[in-house]
XYZ file of C-alpha atoms in Angstrom:
315
model
C 141.937 -60.869 -99.917
C 144.943 -61.288 -97.625
C 144.541 -60.353 -93.987
C 146.311 -57.157 -92.848
C 149.695 -57.724 -91.256
C 149.821 -57.913 -87.484
C 151.299 -55.010 -85.565
C 152.287 -57.276 -82.674
C 155.435 -56.456 -80.706
C 158.699 -57.717 -82.150
C 160.519 -60.606 -80.446
C 163.091 -59.820 -77.765
C 166.834 -60.232 -78.211
C 166.613 -63.377 -76.077
C 163.993 -64.830 -78.417
C 166.177 -64.052 -81.437
C 169.188 -65.743 -79.815
C 167.113 -68.828 -79.036
C 165.531 -69.048 -82.503
C 168.853 -68.963 -84.331
C 170.864 -70.971 -81.799
C 173.205 -68.145 -80.836
C 174.952 -68.520 -77.472
C 175.386 -65.089 -75.908
C 178.201 -66.446 -73.726
C 180.316 -67.292 -76.756
C 181.845 -64.995 -79.360
C 180.139 -65.129 -82.760
C 182.669 -65.439 -85.565
C 182.042 -64.686 -89.228
C 181.495 -68.329 -90.177
C 178.715 -68.711 -87.616
C 177.223 -65.361 -88.616
C 177.191 -66.494 -92.244
C 175.380 -69.724 -91.281
C 172.797 -67.649 -89.391
C 172.301 -65.555 -92.529
C 171.699 -68.746 -94.514
C 168.932 -69.618 -92.029
C 167.358 -66.196 -92.525
C 167.872 -65.529 -96.237
C 168.530 -68.928 -97.812
C 171.657 -70.359 -99.426
C 171.124 -68.801 -102.864
C 170.647 -65.290 -101.484
C 173.758 -65.540 -99.304
C 175.908 -66.930 -102.121
C 174.695 -64.218 -104.485
C 175.371 -61.398 -102.012
C 178.210 -62.778 -99.885
C 179.986 -59.411 -99.922
C 176.930 -57.861 -98.306
C 177.012 -60.478 -95.541
C 180.653 -59.650 -94.888
C 179.971 -55.902 -94.813
C 177.038 -56.299 -92.410
C 179.247 -58.357 -90.076
C 181.900 -55.634 -90.203
C 179.290 -52.994 -89.342
C 178.573 -54.870 -86.107
C 182.219 -55.703 -85.387
C 183.048 -52.319 -83.864
C 186.550 -53.248 -82.680
C 187.413 -55.180 -85.872
C 188.524 -58.318 -84.018
C 186.544 -60.662 -86.329
C 184.111 -61.774 -83.628
C 180.919 -60.347 -82.165
C 180.678 -60.219 -78.386
C 178.366 -58.695 -75.806
C 177.172 -55.293 -77.088
C 178.114 -56.163 -80.674
C 176.039 -59.329 -80.436
C 173.126 -57.374 -78.982
C 173.299 -54.990 -81.927
C 173.288 -57.929 -84.322
C 170.115 -59.220 -82.650
C 168.478 -55.814 -83.087
C 169.217 -56.036 -86.803
C 167.831 -59.552 -87.097
C 164.689 -58.543 -85.214
C 164.041 -55.703 -87.646
C 164.534 -57.738 -90.810
C 162.519 -60.791 -89.751
C 159.671 -58.687 -88.313
C 159.427 -55.691 -90.636
C 156.620 -53.131 -90.765
C 155.688 -53.188 -94.450
C 153.989 -50.332 -96.291
C 152.684 -50.332 -99.866
C 152.855 -46.861 -101.430
C 150.782 -46.502 -104.625
C 151.926 -43.403 -106.490
C 149.624 -41.326 -108.722
C 147.539 -43.983 -110.508
C 145.270 -41.190 -111.732
C 143.041 -40.675 -114.739
C 145.100 -37.918 -116.352
C 148.221 -40.122 -116.418
C 146.291 -43.025 -117.936
C 143.543 -41.660 -120.222
C 143.715 -37.894 -119.780
C 145.791 -34.845 -120.627
C 149.114 -36.406 -119.606
C 148.468 -40.035 -120.564
C 151.759 -41.925 -120.773
C 150.798 -43.526 -124.066
C 150.668 -40.088 -125.707
C 154.376 -39.487 -125.026
C 155.118 -41.883 -127.883
C 157.533 -44.217 -126.091
C 155.303 -47.287 -125.822
C 154.381 -46.857 -122.154
C 150.809 -47.736 -121.098
C 149.542 -46.598 -117.726
C 146.669 -49.089 -117.528
C 149.207 -51.938 -117.349
C 150.024 -51.150 -113.708
C 146.472 -51.667 -112.454
C 146.332 -55.481 -112.543
C 149.660 -56.097 -110.722
C 148.933 -53.350 -108.174
C 145.484 -54.813 -107.485
C 147.157 -58.185 -106.958
C 149.478 -56.608 -104.407
C 146.496 -54.988 -102.683
C 144.407 -58.159 -102.722
C 147.082 -60.636 -101.758
C 149.676 -58.751 -99.715
C 149.724 -58.610 -95.903
C 150.458 -54.915 -95.455
C 150.759 -52.986 -92.217
C 149.588 -49.912 -94.136
C 148.575 -48.960 -97.681
C 148.978 -45.353 -98.828
C 147.857 -43.772 -102.110
C 149.402 -40.534 -103.359
C 147.741 -38.154 -105.815
C 148.873 -35.111 -107.747
C 146.406 -32.466 -106.588
C 147.096 -29.164 -108.337
C 145.335 -25.806 -108.310
C 144.219 -24.527 -111.718
C 147.034 -21.947 -111.756
C 149.879 -24.328 -110.915
C 153.385 -23.302 -111.953
C 154.040 -26.546 -113.848
C 151.252 -26.031 -116.432
C 152.497 -24.604 -119.706
C 149.042 -23.055 -120.170
C 149.981 -20.807 -117.228
C 153.333 -19.650 -118.610
C 152.094 -16.081 -119.114
C 150.844 -15.833 -115.512
C 154.297 -15.427 -113.947
C 157.801 -14.480 -115.011
C 160.256 -17.346 -114.905
C 163.957 -16.676 -114.380
C 166.079 -17.276 -117.479
C 167.922 -20.038 -115.623
C 164.773 -21.648 -114.230
C 164.741 -25.466 -114.452
C 160.967 -25.667 -114.065
C 159.565 -28.353 -116.401
C 156.261 -27.413 -118.008
C 153.531 -30.012 -118.546
C 150.019 -29.934 -119.993
C 147.464 -29.019 -117.328
C 146.806 -32.190 -115.342
C 145.357 -33.532 -112.097
C 143.565 -30.332 -111.186
C 142.100 -30.821 -107.717
C 138.488 -32.031 -107.541
C 138.343 -32.926 -111.247
C 137.994 -36.275 -113.036
C 141.639 -36.131 -114.124
C 142.857 -36.042 -110.517
C 140.786 -39.033 -109.410
C 142.348 -42.457 -108.939
C 141.489 -44.769 -111.837
C 138.129 -46.496 -111.474
C 139.672 -49.982 -111.831
C 142.234 -49.459 -109.067
C 141.287 -51.226 -105.841
C 140.955 -48.767 -102.940
C 141.283 -50.279 -99.472
C 139.032 -48.761 -96.817
C 141.824 -48.786 -94.238
C 144.229 -46.872 -96.480
C 145.593 -43.326 -96.262
C 145.776 -40.599 -98.934
C 148.572 -38.136 -99.662
C 147.733 -35.091 -101.808
C 150.776 -33.377 -103.293
C 151.439 -30.328 -105.427
C 148.691 -28.206 -103.894
C 150.769 -25.014 -103.737
C 150.475 -22.977 -106.942
C 154.100 -21.763 -107.029
C 155.788 -24.972 -105.939
C 156.503 -28.138 -107.923
C 156.462 -31.432 -106.038
C 157.058 -34.861 -107.506
C 157.765 -36.772 -104.299
C 155.051 -38.155 -102.040
C 157.325 -37.004 -99.188
C 156.474 -33.380 -100.060
C 156.959 -31.087 -97.076
C 154.234 -28.805 -95.760
C 154.731 -25.104 -94.999
C 155.897 -25.981 -91.486
C 158.569 -28.311 -92.854
C 156.757 -31.514 -91.910
C 155.729 -34.288 -94.277
C 152.354 -35.989 -93.934
C 153.733 -39.207 -95.398
C 156.650 -39.202 -92.968
C 154.254 -38.661 -90.060
C 152.152 -41.671 -91.096
C 155.207 -43.886 -91.493
C 156.655 -42.797 -88.156
C 153.363 -43.395 -86.357
C 153.415 -47.101 -87.273
C 157.179 -47.619 -87.029
C 157.455 -48.401 -90.745
C 160.697 -50.076 -91.793
C 160.150 -51.272 -95.372
C 158.402 -49.228 -98.082
C 157.353 -50.843 -101.367
C 156.662 -48.286 -104.102
C 154.643 -48.696 -107.303
C 152.642 -46.561 -109.732
C 153.180 -43.660 -112.153
C 155.384 -42.273 -113.510
C 158.436 -44.439 -112.923
C 160.969 -41.846 -114.073
C 159.294 -38.884 -112.360
C 157.203 -39.171 -109.183
C 158.024 -42.819 -108.389
C 161.744 -42.118 -108.718
C 161.678 -38.955 -106.600
C 159.564 -40.638 -103.908
C 162.017 -43.552 -103.712
C 165.061 -41.287 -103.502
C 163.479 -39.150 -100.785
C 162.539 -42.274 -98.828
C 166.106 -43.532 -99.032
C 167.474 -40.169 -97.887
C 165.133 -40.328 -94.903
C 166.459 -43.742 -93.886
C 163.795 -46.193 -95.064
C 164.409 -49.489 -96.825
C 162.883 -48.910 -100.255
C 161.911 -51.398 -102.960
C 160.420 -50.251 -106.243
C 158.075 -52.865 -107.742
C 159.261 -52.962 -111.335
C 156.306 -54.541 -113.151
C 153.854 -52.368 -111.207
C 155.313 -49.126 -112.590
C 155.253 -47.399 -115.944
C 157.036 -44.202 -116.966
C 157.491 -41.666 -119.721
C 160.780 -42.520 -121.468
C 162.410 -45.981 -121.386
C 165.921 -44.508 -121.131
C 164.852 -42.372 -118.179
C 163.246 -45.405 -116.525
C 166.561 -47.271 -116.790
C 168.331 -44.291 -115.227
C 165.701 -44.083 -112.458
C 166.286 -47.726 -111.503
C 170.040 -47.166 -111.560
C 169.733 -44.163 -109.221
C 167.472 -46.041 -106.813
C 169.900 -48.987 -106.633
C 172.966 -46.727 -106.305
C 171.318 -44.968 -103.364
C 170.640 -48.227 -101.516
C 167.211 -49.215 -102.812
C 166.215 -52.419 -104.547
C 164.091 -53.423 -107.517
C 161.774 -56.450 -107.421
C 158.766 -57.909 -109.223
C 155.286 -58.407 -107.777
C 155.738 -62.124 -107.070
C 159.004 -61.545 -105.188
C 157.432 -58.770 -103.110
C 154.435 -60.923 -102.196
C 156.765 -63.723 -101.098
C 158.634 -61.298 -98.859
C 155.607 -59.713 -97.183
C 153.489 -62.880 -96.946
C 155.977 -65.708 -96.481
C 158.654 -63.843 -94.557
C 161.277 -64.308 -97.270
C 163.989 -61.755 -96.578
C 166.027 -59.741 -99.054
C 169.735 -59.383 -98.295
C 169.777 -56.178 -100.325
C 167.146 -54.636 -98.035
C 168.787 -56.137 -94.937
C 172.123 -54.621 -95.927
C 170.401 -51.261 -96.283
C 168.756 -51.742 -92.864
C 172.148 -52.369 -91.220
C 173.517 -49.175 -92.727
C 170.455 -47.190 -91.639
C 170.755 -48.441 -88.076
C 174.460 -47.541 -88.106
C 173.725 -44.046 -89.429
C 171.118 -43.518 -86.715
C 173.700 -44.507 -84.090
C 171.530 -47.379 -82.917
C 174.285 -49.896 -83.492
């Protein structure tokens, strides 16, 4: 099993300048910036996403004079520091009995999706990845939850209600709500229980509590998380909504494609499209392990990081 990632302090701006041969006394033009990106991301990644490199440079170039100087250069170093020393979190969404072998098993939807297929690649991520934190989410519903079609007669729904009704599933403290027996559970991990309020639907692991706070957001903030890798069930429902919420909150999000399964193939395609359009990325298990273990950086995620920093007025 891989060792947990270190939470050591990130290198200073001076250390970043030294590592990449940047002279703070000289203006950094686009050509030099591009060469620095090749050092960080590799030639293939830069050639494939050259437009992203250009846009990142322009984000730093506040006065649009085609060079980075002084404060602009300092901001560039802040960006480099974040992408080469990320705080990586693996978020395992709803790998529960009812979605695999129970009342809402994916295979029973009739679209060829099999929930058990996520267990092996997720266990490989858990065994081999150097994560700063691992978090498992679980649907955790009361028996009278609004989403159960068995409970339709219990409350009057408005004629224009968009509430989707499902078979009763993942009732708290039952076998169906438990994580699958073959899923590896790390002792140092955290749990998120969602959907506990009877009259409220919640697909996202970023579900807010009554006071408006989110337990998941609190955990991520406490460790300074920068990059969230999401896997699990169901791709086109809870995985999708968790990714979109994470992106709205300013995290770099990657959904691990071969470690997810969903309900409908067409909806899975649409989920991936939405995640990408909102600034997220899609990768396979091997690519993710190379990023978190070997320090291989994704220009897609780095581009997103630059935008996030800009939006937070850190640049």
